[in-house]
Amino acid sequence: MLRPHLRCSAAILLAASLAPALNAQQVMDPVFADHVKTWTTKPEFTSPLVDHLPAASGLPSPRDVLGHDIGAPRVLDHYADILGYYRALAAKSPRVKIVETGRTEEGRTTVIVLISSEDNIAHLDENRRNLARLGDPRGLSETDAQALIARTKPIYLALGGLHSAETGPPEMLMELAFRLAAEDSPLIGKIRQNVIVGINPASDPDGRDRYTDWYYRNKIDDTNDLDPVPGAPYWGKYIFHDNNRDINYTGASARNLLDFYLKWRPPIIHDLHESVPFLYVYSGQPPQNPSLDPLLYTELPWFSNFELTQLRRYGMPGVWDHGYVDAWSPGYVAFMSSNHNGMVRFYETFGNGGATTELRHVAPVDGPGEDRHAGDQTKREWFRPDPPYKTVVWSMRNNTNYMETGLLTALQTAATFPQEVVGNFYTKSRNALEDGRKTAPYAFVIPGDQADMTRAALLVNLLRQQGIEVGRATAEVVLKEGRFPAGSLVVKRDQPYGRLAKILLERQDYPDPKLKTYDDSAWTMGLEAHVKVVPSADLKALDVPVTPVDRYEAQGSTAKAGAPAYAVLDHGSINLALLRYALKDTPVRIAERPFTAGGRAVPAGSFIIDGHDYPRLKAALVPLGLTTVALDEPVSVPTHAAALPRIAVYSTWGSTQNVGWVRYAFDQYRTPYDLIFKDEVRKGGLRRRYDVIVVPSQGRSAKDLVFDVPMRGKPLPYTKTAQSRFLGDYGSSPDIRGGMGLEGVGELRRFVEAGGTLITLGDASAMAPDYGLAPDVEASRVSKDFYAPGPIVNARVAAPANPIFYGYPDKTIPVRWASATTLYSLPECARGMVLMDFPGGAANVLSGLMTLPDEIKNRPALIEQPLGQGRVLMFATNPVYRWQNFGEFRMLYNALFNYRNLDLGLTPSSPAAPG
Ligand SMILES: [Zn+2]
């Protein structure tokens, strides 16, 4: 085969104008061409870039290793096979090199595959050093910079499979790798010559395997897109789709990628997703984060417009940009590039959640699937002049053709303008240094005399993880904002990642309340961690003498031995949880009120430990950064035992993501718990087994939480078998459908009435009033124009002596607004159950966007509803929101360690009678 398949006269004309796509000398694989033709559902869904593949190149093709061409119907590959393919290719090709970057939670090796010309691959290290120098141009002259740019190749890094249900990219990337290594066409030759292509084969390797098993077991025969078989309950270990909202890089694969990024500095990262039809190309629509370099926002349409034009030229319909995802939040994984002066790109290609060919209803239709499409993407718009079809038979090969054609075209841009891509990366890095000297704030100071420095340490180490330089002041810092003691931490903005420091630490000033944003509108780290961070508009801040901090550890203190008792001071550190679990066999009491000992103030909530247990305490304390005071006299205030409740965490099967964040936090703080599902709840006897049941925010509504995956279709097993080795992890069920049902709600009620404590978080709290677990509470909907995408707002403490507020000395507490839909209310006679409420109003929106902030005025933020012998503790906030709002975590831990004493400090009210 010397030429691609030609299907019509238009294609012949097109081929003539696309001569660079092929090399007439290279022999093509007729079987591959035939497969592409057969598997592509309409002639216009492919292009001359991808309808052929070299034969007899001497390199293994995907079919040689995997036994199938890419895009084969009903075929997905497991991660080991994917990795096996790249290793086979690298073993034969001097144009391919594999860099191992670490391990996943489940032990799979993560890699980046680098592909370029033999010469570029032979000089990878030199290129890496050049990019590092250009990425940190301090002390680099303009002449030297230009000389470096001239001999440096851009790395263009493509990520596939971050979202495991988006199954096409990990398949497509193998074909792309082979094509880049084997094909001799002018276009591919030019890409090899001028660009180093990086491939992350599957950004969530654990999830790839789990989803592939799920597809083969439960989804392969599903062709009804109006009522599809649900996806796998788990991808990776914890956080599901939020692995693209993991702003602090908790996921191991994300961290491995970040480490690679900071070492290799690819100027472009391109993340390949699947959702909307047929190919959406990100172009950075508003709201845009104004702290990033304006050059980024000109580069994005520079690339996307060429891709739209080329794909249109190849006759491929339904390619568009704009109108979908904005550039406000820096928390998406591929944003690590633009956050570090590179360029983020991403695609959404139409996908079927597997490799089964299906009739797809693209335009919104009535019926059970009606919510799946946000707006009508088959409508013509200025940015979508050739919209996707209203219905289409769609295949994995269509998906491969679109994505690969787009990506090859993006690589064509990079290969045509390699010096511009590298030059822009340098310019943005240089501008970042200048911006830090020209634009206030010039620095952020984290005062070293905050009562709890353990949360400051969390914050500093997260900044360090992202490559942001932090210094420790060697002497007192005097700025126009105030005086800060020696040892205070200073983040200066005249550093390569000074813009990122600003983005993470500043308050988010949302530009236009009429604009929607795709994820959160706020993420201000200091507000979320309850750490004081002072922005400085004083240029002197740039000259403060500091020593660089690699990793920051808070300094705790131990006390003299031999005292009758000791107090571990509670200033709100989450490390008190670690201490409690480290001392699980030691009696620990909690001071109910503040007192003084030896001239030291001991706050309410402080742990009191007997002198006999001091050696154990001391060993546990040293790494935790907590402060201990010797108590020579008996404690003068009431105390109670710090409980270690038997904890269950309830999870639905259909919405495990936010449960995953709570599991992650519990694992980090070594908190033992049972993860329970519908079957355990329905079985009853909960009070015998548990003291506290935590119901994390999950599902879109209380109804979802109760009834979960609908009882339609066939049973959906999530169990381990010889063929499904990766199912049945983190829980197991012969059929995940059906939810806890009313039967389960009844068991939860029996649990509470028998003295249990039920803790509901965020949107899960709506279950309590809606299903009769909180008889005094009413839930209502926000009004139509209320819009609050995760702003940080003030909450007001209504019961300061209640144990929930140990470690929270202030009357107001910054909290992340958690609910999209629900507001609570109580009759005046039951107002005493409100532990915390929202003062509301614009002045109490601390960061990000909330329209109609008066609507939340005086609404409860935390309610304690007595019921029988027990209680329901309803958080309208989410005290464990992702791995972000560290300042709120302690409210949940306080509820756990004080679950027997949660009535303390409550004003009497007239709760409903048990019944
Ligand atoms: Zn996705």
Short mmCIF file of C-alpha atoms in Angstrom, two decimals, residues 507-788:
data_model
loop_
_atom_site.label_atom_id
_atom_site.label_comp_id
_atom_site.label_asym_id
_atom_site.label_seq_id
_atom_site.Cartn_x
_atom_site.Cartn_y
_atom_site.Cartn_z
CA ARG A 507 -7.62 35.79 47.86
CA GLN A 508 -9.49 34.95 44.68
CA ASP A 509 -11.14 38.06 43.32
CA TYR A 510 -13.66 36.58 40.90
CA PRO A 511 -13.90 38.86 37.88
CA ASP A 512 -17.53 38.62 36.81
CA PRO A 513 -20.42 37.01 38.68
CA LYS A 514 -22.21 36.34 35.40
CA LEU A 515 -19.46 33.94 34.33
CA LYS A 516 -19.71 30.28 35.30
CA THR A 517 -16.61 28.34 36.20
CA TYR A 518 -15.93 24.64 35.73
CA ASP A 519 -14.70 23.94 39.24
CA ASP A 520 -13.98 25.96 42.38
CA SER A 521 -13.86 29.73 42.42
CA ALA A 522 -11.59 29.81 45.50
CA TRP A 523 -8.68 27.86 46.96
CA THR A 524 -6.74 30.42 49.07
CA MET A 525 -4.38 28.19 51.03
CA GLY A 526 -4.07 30.30 54.16
CA LEU A 527 -7.83 30.60 54.54
CA GLU A 528 -8.33 26.90 53.91
CA ALA A 529 -5.62 25.83 56.36
CA HIS A 530 -6.42 28.56 58.94
CA VAL A 531 -2.85 29.77 58.69
CA LYS A 532 -2.03 33.44 58.80
CA VAL A 533 -0.42 34.50 55.54
CA VAL A 534 0.41 38.18 55.13
CA PRO A 535 0.79 39.56 51.60
CA SER A 536 3.36 42.33 51.55
CA ALA A 537 3.25 45.34 49.28
CA ASP A 538 6.62 46.42 50.68
CA LEU A 539 9.45 46.03 48.15
CA LYS A 540 11.86 45.56 51.08
CA ALA A 541 10.34 42.09 51.45
CA LEU A 542 12.43 40.97 48.47
CA ASP A 543 15.63 41.78 50.39
CA VAL A 544 14.77 40.03 53.65
CA PRO A 545 17.69 37.71 54.43
CA VAL A 546 16.50 34.11 54.49
CA THR A 547 17.86 30.61 54.45
CA PRO A 548 16.16 28.32 51.96
CA VAL A 549 13.71 25.81 53.36
CA ASP A 550 13.74 22.37 51.83
CA ARG A 551 11.13 20.85 54.09
CA TYR A 552 9.62 22.65 57.05
CA GLU A 553 8.93 20.85 60.34
CA ALA A 554 7.11 22.62 63.15
CA GLN A 555 9.09 22.61 66.39
CA GLY A 556 7.15 21.18 69.28
CA SER A 557 8.37 21.07 72.85
CA THR A 558 8.45 18.49 75.56
CA ALA A 559 8.44 19.29 79.27
CA LYS A 560 10.59 18.23 82.24
CA ALA A 561 10.15 14.65 83.35
CA GLY A 562 8.62 13.73 86.72
CA ALA A 563 5.53 15.95 86.79
CA PRO A 564 2.29 14.36 88.02
CA ALA A 565 0.60 15.14 84.71
CA TYR A 566 1.09 16.86 81.38
CA ALA A 567 -1.00 18.94 79.03
CA VAL A 568 -0.55 18.82 75.26
CA LEU A 569 -1.77 22.24 74.17
CA ASP A 570 -4.58 22.41 71.66
CA HIS A 571 -4.05 25.19 69.18
CA GLY A 572 -5.99 23.46 66.43
CA SER A 573 -3.32 21.12 65.10
CA ILE A 574 -4.70 18.10 63.22
CA ASN A 575 -1.66 16.28 64.60
CA LEU A 576 -3.57 15.87 67.86
CA ALA A 577 -5.43 13.16 65.95
CA LEU A 578 -2.15 11.42 65.17
CA LEU A 579 -1.19 11.73 68.83
CA ARG A 580 -4.48 10.27 70.02
CA TYR A 581 -4.10 7.23 67.76
CA ALA A 582 -0.43 6.84 68.69
CA LEU A 583 -1.54 6.75 72.35
CA LYS A 584 -4.54 4.53 71.74
CA ASP A 585 -3.70 2.32 74.72
CA THR A 586 -3.13 5.29 77.04
CA PRO A 587 -5.90 7.11 78.91
CA VAL A 588 -6.13 10.67 77.58
CA ARG A 589 -8.46 13.28 79.04
CA ILE A 590 -9.58 16.52 77.45
CA ALA A 591 -9.82 19.84 79.30
CA GLU A 592 -13.29 21.27 78.84
CA ARG A 593 -12.26 24.83 79.63
CA PRO A 594 -9.06 26.88 79.41
CA PHE A 595 -6.81 27.18 82.45
CA THR A 596 -3.26 28.18 83.30
CA ALA A 597 -0.42 25.98 84.47
CA GLY A 598 2.94 27.34 85.53
CA GLY A 599 2.12 30.62 83.86
CA ARG A 600 1.20 28.94 80.55
CA ALA A 601 -2.29 29.24 79.10
CA VAL A 602 -3.76 25.82 78.43
CA PRO A 603 -6.65 26.08 75.95
CA ALA A 604 -9.85 24.07 76.13
CA GLY A 605 -9.44 20.85 74.17
CA SER A 606 -5.87 20.25 75.38
CA PHE A 607 -5.01 16.63 76.10
CA ILE A 608 -4.23 15.77 79.72
CA ILE A 609 -1.98 12.77 80.26
CA ASP A 610 -0.88 11.13 83.47
CA GLY A 611 2.79 11.45 84.49
CA HIS A 612 3.25 7.67 84.38
CA ASP A 613 2.61 7.75 80.65
CA TYR A 614 5.11 10.51 79.97
CA PRO A 615 7.76 8.31 78.26
CA ARG A 616 5.16 7.09 75.78
CA LEU A 617 3.84 10.59 75.27
CA LYS A 618 7.32 11.98 74.68
CA ALA A 619 8.16 9.37 72.05
CA ALA A 620 4.93 10.03 70.21
CA LEU A 621 5.22 13.82 70.50
CA VAL A 622 8.62 14.50 69.09
CA PRO A 623 7.76 14.26 65.38
CA LEU A 624 4.39 15.97 65.72
CA GLY A 625 5.33 19.58 66.43
CA LEU A 626 3.05 19.81 69.49
CA THR A 627 3.76 21.63 72.72
CA THR A 628 3.62 20.00 76.15
CA VAL A 629 3.38 21.67 79.52
CA ALA A 630 4.07 19.99 82.88
CA LEU A 631 1.13 20.15 85.29
CA ASP A 632 2.40 20.30 88.86
CA GLU A 633 -1.04 20.83 90.33
CA PRO A 634 -4.31 19.03 89.69
CA VAL A 635 -6.27 20.36 86.72
CA SER A 636 -8.75 22.95 87.96
CA VAL A 637 -11.32 22.57 85.17
CA PRO A 638 -13.62 19.69 84.23
CA THR A 639 -12.18 17.05 81.91
CA HIS A 640 -13.57 14.08 80.07
CA ALA A 641 -12.03 11.07 78.38
CA ALA A 642 -10.78 11.51 74.81
CA ALA A 643 -12.82 8.77 73.20
CA LEU A 644 -11.70 6.37 70.51
CA PRO A 645 -15.03 5.58 68.92
CA ARG A 646 -15.60 2.58 66.71
CA ILE A 647 -16.08 4.34 63.38
CA ALA A 648 -17.87 3.32 60.21
CA VAL A 649 -17.75 5.37 57.02
CA TYR A 650 -20.78 4.83 54.82
CA SER A 651 -20.27 4.66 51.08
CA THR A 652 -22.68 4.34 48.20
CA TRP A 653 -21.47 2.35 45.20
CA GLY A 654 -22.42 4.97 42.65
CA SER A 655 -20.54 7.92 44.11
CA THR A 656 -17.38 6.92 45.96
CA GLN A 657 -15.34 10.03 45.19
CA ASN A 658 -15.95 12.23 48.20
CA VAL A 659 -15.88 9.18 50.44
CA GLY A 660 -12.43 8.68 48.95
CA TRP A 661 -11.24 12.06 50.21
CA VAL A 662 -12.41 11.19 53.73
CA ARG A 663 -10.72 7.78 53.47
CA TYR A 664 -7.55 9.50 52.31
CA ALA A 665 -7.60 11.93 55.25
CA PHE A 666 -8.36 9.13 57.71
CA ASP A 667 -5.46 7.09 56.33
CA GLN A 668 -3.12 10.09 56.59
CA TYR A 669 -4.13 10.59 60.23
CA ARG A 670 -4.03 6.84 60.95
CA THR A 671 -7.68 6.77 61.88
CA PRO A 672 -9.15 3.26 61.97
CA TYR A 673 -12.60 2.81 60.44
CA ASP A 674 -14.75 0.28 58.63
CA LEU A 675 -15.94 1.20 55.17
CA ILE A 676 -19.54 0.02 55.00
CA PHE A 677 -21.95 -0.23 52.09
CA LYS A 678 -25.68 -0.83 51.63
CA ASP A 679 -25.58 -4.51 52.58
CA GLU A 680 -23.90 -3.89 55.94
CA VAL A 681 -26.39 -1.12 56.74
CA ARG A 682 -29.44 -3.16 55.75
CA LYS A 683 -28.24 -6.05 57.87
CA GLY A 684 -28.79 -3.87 60.95
CA GLY A 685 -27.23 -4.25 64.38
CA LEU A 686 -25.17 -1.14 63.67
CA ARG A 687 -25.11 0.13 67.24
CA ARG A 688 -23.52 -3.11 68.45
CA ARG A 689 -20.65 -2.58 66.03
CA TYR A 690 -20.19 1.19 65.89
CA ASP A 691 -20.28 4.32 68.00
CA VAL A 692 -20.07 6.77 65.12
CA ILE A 693 -21.14 6.47 61.49
CA VAL A 694 -19.78 9.12 59.14
CA VAL A 695 -21.69 9.73 55.92
CA PRO A 696 -19.49 11.79 53.60
CA SER A 697 -21.02 14.03 50.96
CA GLN A 698 -22.01 11.82 48.01
CA GLY A 699 -24.54 11.68 45.20
CA ARG A 700 -26.42 14.62 43.77
CA SER A 701 -29.27 14.46 46.28
CA ALA A 702 -30.54 12.73 49.39
CA LYS A 703 -32.50 10.43 47.11
CA ASP A 704 -29.26 9.38 45.38
CA LEU A 705 -27.70 8.70 48.73
CA VAL A 706 -30.56 6.40 49.74
CA PHE A 707 -31.38 4.64 46.46
CA ASP A 708 -28.02 4.98 44.67
CA VAL A 709 -27.48 2.91 41.50
CA PRO A 710 -30.98 2.21 40.09
CA MET A 711 -32.32 -1.36 40.06
CA ARG A 712 -32.51 -1.44 36.29
CA GLY A 713 -30.94 -3.95 33.93
CA LYS A 714 -28.87 -6.87 35.11
CA PRO A 715 -26.95 -7.32 38.38
CA LEU A 716 -23.64 -5.47 38.50
CA PRO A 717 -21.09 -7.52 40.41
CA TYR A 718 -18.00 -5.84 41.85
CA THR A 719 -16.15 -8.91 43.08
CA LYS A 720 -12.76 -10.45 42.49
CA THR A 721 -12.63 -13.40 40.09
CA ALA A 722 -9.89 -15.04 38.03
CA GLN A 723 -10.92 -12.83 35.07
CA SER A 724 -11.56 -9.69 37.14
CA ARG A 725 -8.52 -9.49 39.37
CA PHE A 726 -8.84 -5.78 39.98
CA LEU A 727 -12.49 -5.66 40.98
CA GLY A 728 -13.56 -6.22 44.58
CA ASP A 729 -10.96 -3.83 46.05
CA TYR A 730 -11.98 -1.35 48.80
CA GLY A 731 -15.31 -3.14 49.11
CA SER A 732 -17.07 -5.90 47.30
CA SER A 733 -20.64 -6.68 46.28
CA PRO A 734 -22.37 -9.29 44.11
CA ASP A 735 -24.62 -6.47 42.88
CA ILE A 736 -23.91 -2.79 43.46
CA ARG A 737 -27.45 -1.68 42.53
CA GLY A 738 -30.23 -0.61 44.86
CA GLY A 739 -28.73 1.56 47.59
CA MET A 740 -29.46 1.23 51.30
CA GLY A 741 -33.13 1.98 50.57
CA LEU A 742 -35.69 2.90 53.18
CA GLU A 743 -34.71 -0.26 55.01
CA GLY A 744 -31.20 1.12 55.38
CA VAL A 745 -32.48 4.51 56.52
CA GLY A 746 -34.52 2.67 59.16
CA GLU A 747 -31.37 0.94 60.40
CA LEU A 748 -29.53 4.26 60.60
CA ARG A 749 -32.42 5.62 62.64
CA ARG A 750 -32.30 2.61 64.97
CA PHE A 751 -28.55 3.17 65.31
CA VAL A 752 -29.06 6.78 66.41
CA GLU A 753 -31.98 6.03 68.70
CA ALA A 754 -29.88 3.40 70.43
CA GLY A 755 -27.26 6.04 71.26
CA GLY A 756 -25.19 6.18 68.09
CA THR A 757 -23.77 9.36 66.61
CA LEU A 758 -24.48 9.85 62.92
CA ILE A 759 -22.29 12.50 61.29
CA THR A 760 -23.36 13.74 57.87
CA LEU A 761 -21.06 15.91 55.76
CA GLY A 762 -21.93 18.45 53.07
CA ASP A 763 -24.70 17.44 50.72
CA ALA A 764 -25.22 14.15 52.57
CA SER A 765 -26.76 16.20 55.39
CA ALA A 766 -29.91 16.70 53.32
CA MET A 767 -30.69 13.04 53.96
CA ALA A 768 -31.39 13.77 57.64
CA PRO A 769 -34.36 16.13 57.20
CA ASP A 770 -35.57 14.50 53.98
CA TYR A 771 -35.70 10.98 55.44
CA GLY A 772 -36.89 11.67 58.97
CA LEU A 773 -33.58 11.56 60.85
CA ALA A 774 -33.73 15.24 61.81
CA PRO A 775 -37.36 15.97 62.64
CA ASP A 776 -36.71 19.60 63.63
CA VAL A 777 -34.77 20.56 60.54
CA GLU A 778 -36.15 21.76 57.22
CA ALA A 779 -34.16 21.62 54.02
CA SER A 780 -34.96 24.02 51.23
CA ARG A 781 -33.50 24.88 47.85
CA VAL A 782 -31.43 27.92 47.03
CA SER A 783 -33.01 30.31 44.58
CA LYS A 784 -32.40 30.01 40.86
CA ASP A 785 -29.82 32.80 40.67
CA PHE A 786 -27.81 31.69 43.67
CA TYR A 787 -24.40 30.51 42.46
CA ALA A 788 -21.53 29.63 44.77
#
